XYZ file of C-alpha atoms in Angstrom:
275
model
C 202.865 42.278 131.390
C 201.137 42.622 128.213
C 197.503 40.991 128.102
C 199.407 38.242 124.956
C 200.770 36.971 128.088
C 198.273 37.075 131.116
C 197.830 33.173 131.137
C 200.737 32.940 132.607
C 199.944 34.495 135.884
C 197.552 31.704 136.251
C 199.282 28.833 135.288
C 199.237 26.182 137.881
C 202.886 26.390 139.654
C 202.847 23.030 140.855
C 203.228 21.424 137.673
C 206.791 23.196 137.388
C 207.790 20.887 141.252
C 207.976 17.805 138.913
C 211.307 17.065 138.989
C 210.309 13.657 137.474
C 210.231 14.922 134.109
C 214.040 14.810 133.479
C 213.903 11.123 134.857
C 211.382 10.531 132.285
C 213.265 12.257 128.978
C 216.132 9.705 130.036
C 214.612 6.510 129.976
C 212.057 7.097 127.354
C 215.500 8.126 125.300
C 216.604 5.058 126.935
C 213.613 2.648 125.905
C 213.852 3.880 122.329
C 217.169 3.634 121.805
C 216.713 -0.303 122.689
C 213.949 -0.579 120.392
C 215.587 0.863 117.460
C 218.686 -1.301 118.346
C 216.130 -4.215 118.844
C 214.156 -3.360 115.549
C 217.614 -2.453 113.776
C 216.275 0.722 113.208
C 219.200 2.997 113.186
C 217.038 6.252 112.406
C 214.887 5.439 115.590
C 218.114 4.781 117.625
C 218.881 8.203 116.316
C 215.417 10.269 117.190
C 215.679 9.228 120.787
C 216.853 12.403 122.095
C 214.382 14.267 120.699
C 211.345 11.952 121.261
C 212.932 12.041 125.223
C 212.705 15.234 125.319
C 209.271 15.697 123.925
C 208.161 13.158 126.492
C 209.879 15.082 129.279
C 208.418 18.427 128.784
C 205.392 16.358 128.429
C 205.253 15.367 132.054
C 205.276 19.029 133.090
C 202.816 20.919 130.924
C 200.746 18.259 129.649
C 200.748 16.675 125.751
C 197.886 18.630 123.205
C 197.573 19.293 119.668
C 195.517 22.312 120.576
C 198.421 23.955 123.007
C 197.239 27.275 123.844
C 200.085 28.190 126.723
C 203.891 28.932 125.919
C 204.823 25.529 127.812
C 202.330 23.516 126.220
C 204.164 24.467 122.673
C 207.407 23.663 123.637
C 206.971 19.127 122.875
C 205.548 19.924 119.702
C 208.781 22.011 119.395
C 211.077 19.169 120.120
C 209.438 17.091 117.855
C 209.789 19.268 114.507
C 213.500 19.865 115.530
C 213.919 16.529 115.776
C 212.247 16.144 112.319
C 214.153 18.864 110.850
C 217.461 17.285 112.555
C 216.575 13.739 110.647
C 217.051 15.683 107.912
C 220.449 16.755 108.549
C 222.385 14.438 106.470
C 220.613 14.951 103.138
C 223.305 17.480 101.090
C 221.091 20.654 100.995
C 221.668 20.975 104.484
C 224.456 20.079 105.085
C 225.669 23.092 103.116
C 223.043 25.270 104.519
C 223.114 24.548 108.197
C 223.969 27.724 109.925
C 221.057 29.025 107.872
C 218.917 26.609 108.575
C 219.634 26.818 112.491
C 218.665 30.394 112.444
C 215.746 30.009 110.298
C 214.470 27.393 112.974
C 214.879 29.356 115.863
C 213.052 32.305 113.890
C 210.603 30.039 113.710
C 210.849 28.587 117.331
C 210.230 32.338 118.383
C 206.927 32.614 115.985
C 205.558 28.832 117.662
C 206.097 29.380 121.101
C 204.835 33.357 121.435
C 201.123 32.480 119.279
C 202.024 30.971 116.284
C 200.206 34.125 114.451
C 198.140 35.231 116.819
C 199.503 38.814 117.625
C 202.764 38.662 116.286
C 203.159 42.575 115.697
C 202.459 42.691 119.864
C 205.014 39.728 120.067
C 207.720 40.607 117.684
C 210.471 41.262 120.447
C 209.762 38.357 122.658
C 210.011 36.615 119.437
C 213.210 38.335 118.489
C 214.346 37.345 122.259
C 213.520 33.719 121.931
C 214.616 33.558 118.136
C 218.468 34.725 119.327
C 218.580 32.737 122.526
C 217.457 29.389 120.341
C 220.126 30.292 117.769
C 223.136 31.074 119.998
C 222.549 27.670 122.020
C 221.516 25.758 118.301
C 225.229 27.283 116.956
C 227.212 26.424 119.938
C 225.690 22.963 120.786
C 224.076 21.615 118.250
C 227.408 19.312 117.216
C 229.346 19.440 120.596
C 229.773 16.671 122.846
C 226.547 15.179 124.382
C 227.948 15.757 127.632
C 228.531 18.902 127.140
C 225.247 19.767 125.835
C 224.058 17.634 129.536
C 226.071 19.647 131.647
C 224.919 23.081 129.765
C 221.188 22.136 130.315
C 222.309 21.891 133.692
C 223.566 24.926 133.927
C 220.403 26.549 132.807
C 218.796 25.274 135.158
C 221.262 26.573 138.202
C 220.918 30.160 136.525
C 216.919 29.692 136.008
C 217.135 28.527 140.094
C 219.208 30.967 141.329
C 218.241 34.098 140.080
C 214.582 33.892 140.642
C 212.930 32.541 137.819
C 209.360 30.782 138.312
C 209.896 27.130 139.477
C 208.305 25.737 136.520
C 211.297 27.234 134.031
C 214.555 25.153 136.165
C 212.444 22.042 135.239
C 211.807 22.548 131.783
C 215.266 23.381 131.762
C 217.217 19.826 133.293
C 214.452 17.818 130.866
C 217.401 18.012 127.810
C 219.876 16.860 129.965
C 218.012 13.836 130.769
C 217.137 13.465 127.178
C 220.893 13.703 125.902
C 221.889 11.445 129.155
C 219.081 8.548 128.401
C 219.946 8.310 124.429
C 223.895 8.366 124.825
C 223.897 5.290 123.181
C 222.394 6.414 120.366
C 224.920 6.466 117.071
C 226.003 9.655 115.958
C 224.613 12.058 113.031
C 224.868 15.188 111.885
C 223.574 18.001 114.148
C 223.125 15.522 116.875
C 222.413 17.184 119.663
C 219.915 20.011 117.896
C 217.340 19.098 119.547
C 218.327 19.628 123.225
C 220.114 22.359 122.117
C 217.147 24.335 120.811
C 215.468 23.420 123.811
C 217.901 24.931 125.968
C 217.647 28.396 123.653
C 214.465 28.209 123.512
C 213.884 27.277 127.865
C 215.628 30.334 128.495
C 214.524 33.159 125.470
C 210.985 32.109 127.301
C 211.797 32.525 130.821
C 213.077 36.132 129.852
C 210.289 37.120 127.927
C 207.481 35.966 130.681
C 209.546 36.822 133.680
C 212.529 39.032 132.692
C 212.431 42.937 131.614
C 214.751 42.772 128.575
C 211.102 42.936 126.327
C 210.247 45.900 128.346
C 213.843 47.931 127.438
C 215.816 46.856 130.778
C 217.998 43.983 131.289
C 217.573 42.101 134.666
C 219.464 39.332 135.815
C 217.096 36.886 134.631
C 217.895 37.952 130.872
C 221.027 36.618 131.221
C 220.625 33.594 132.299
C 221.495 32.356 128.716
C 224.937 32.952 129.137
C 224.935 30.517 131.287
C 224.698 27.839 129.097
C 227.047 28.985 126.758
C 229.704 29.455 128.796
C 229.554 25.894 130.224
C 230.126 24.937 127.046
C 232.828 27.250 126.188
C 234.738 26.356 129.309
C 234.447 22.512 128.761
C 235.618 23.048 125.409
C 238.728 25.085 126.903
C 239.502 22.265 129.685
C 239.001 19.092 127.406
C 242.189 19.474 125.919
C 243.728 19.944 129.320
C 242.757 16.581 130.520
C 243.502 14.743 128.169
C 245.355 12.335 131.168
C 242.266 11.211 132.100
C 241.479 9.552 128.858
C 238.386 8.615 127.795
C 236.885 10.296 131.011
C 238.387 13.720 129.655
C 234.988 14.977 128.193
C 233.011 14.154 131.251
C 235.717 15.788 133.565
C 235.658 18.822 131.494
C 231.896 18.968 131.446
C 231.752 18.647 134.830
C 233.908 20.851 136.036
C 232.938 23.527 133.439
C 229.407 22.978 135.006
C 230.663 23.573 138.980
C 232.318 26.929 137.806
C 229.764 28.414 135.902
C 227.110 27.053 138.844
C 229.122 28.546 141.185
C 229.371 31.920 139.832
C 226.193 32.443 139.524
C 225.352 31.777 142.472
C 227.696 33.916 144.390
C 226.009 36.211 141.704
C 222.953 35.760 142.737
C 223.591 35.772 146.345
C 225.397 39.270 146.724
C 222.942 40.786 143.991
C 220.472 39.878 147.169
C 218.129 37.342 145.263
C 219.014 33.989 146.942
């Protein structure tokens, strides 16, 4: 493991056994959607996902302006997504938001991996990070909250089951408590950005720090990404077939998208020998 990265050997592992910290996402997305609605404040209705989530990642790896780890970065990284997402219905980006996506995730990579402080050492677990944010920024940034839940989820399962350090699962349910707590929130554009970002960027980081893909081999935890995605490919594919069910027809869809994919990789996981 390259020295960029040797804090991490040391980080204290029971912070990552705070399972808490989605709990907390939800009702602090909870408690601010209220006061917005209270305040008739529809922009702070609106930021309550992302304030959750910055709250929830919080819990685990502490709150600093001075973050020197790669978990430490990550609220400050909910919180300018959730800037930049505030954003999202001037008309400059509107037109420009596929851009803009991938420009934030290039910068996502940059934040999280030293913000400048050997970059040339860091450039492909910045590339890794960079691609992971943008796939899950592209695919989820406008779906279905519940979708965008059940995906976090999924994450998590992937993070669990193939071996990933207990602290990464966590940080990886905290966006589904986040988009659970501020359902209430009214709608705007690129909604669900920022628990989408921080589903890209969860798992580019647990495959830098603890997969192989940045040393030229690809191990199971590399692609635990696809995870993610394909919950939310599948509920997309099974909405429209349940369209009996009504209004439940998204959360169906989510949730059975979410027992496949967590099934798979588990049966994975167990005959590849790691559970």
């Amino acid at each position: 493991m390259p020295s960029h990265f040797a804090w991490f050997r040391a980080f204290p592992t029971h912070l990552g056994r705070d399972w808490r910290a989605a709990l907390v996402a939800a009702l602090v997305a909870l408690a601010i959607v209220l006061l917005g609605r209270m305040l008739r404040l529809r922009r702070l209705e609106q930021a309550a996902t992302g304030l959750g989530l910055a709250a929830g990642w919080s819990v685990l790896v502490g709150a600093s302006l001075l973050a020197r780890t790669v978990p430490e970065r990550l609220p400050a990284l909910a919180l300018l997504v959730e800037v930049l997402t505030g954003l999202g219905a001037s008309p400059v980006l509107a037109r420009l938001r596929a851009p803009v996506l991938v420009g934030c995730a290039l910068m996502s990579g940059w934040w999280l991996l030293g913000a400048g402080v050997g970059v040339a050492q860091a450039l492909p677990g910045i590339a890794i990070i960079a691609a992971t944010t943008a796939a899950a920024s592209l695919v989820l940034a406008e779906a279905d909250p519940l979708r965008v839940a059940a995906s976090s989820v999924a994450l998590a399962a992937a993070l669990h089951a193939l071996g990933a350090p207990p602290l990464w699962p966590l940080l990886a349910l905290v966006p589904a408590g986040a988009v659970l707590g501020g359902l209430a929130a009214p709608g705007r554009a690129l909604a669900q950005w920022p628990p989408a970002a921080g589903i890209g960027a969860v798992a580019g980081v647990a495959s830098v720090l603890a997969g192989r893909l940045t040393h030229g081999r690809v191990g199971p935890l590399d692609a635990a990404i696809l995870a993610p995605l394909a919950t939310a490919w599948l509920a997309s594919r099974l909405a429209p077939r349940l369209r009996r069910a009504g209004g439940l027809a998204a959360a169906l869809a989510a949730l059975l998208a979410l027992a496949m994919v967590a099934f798979l990789v588990y049966a994975f996981a167990a005959l590849a020998g790691l559970r």
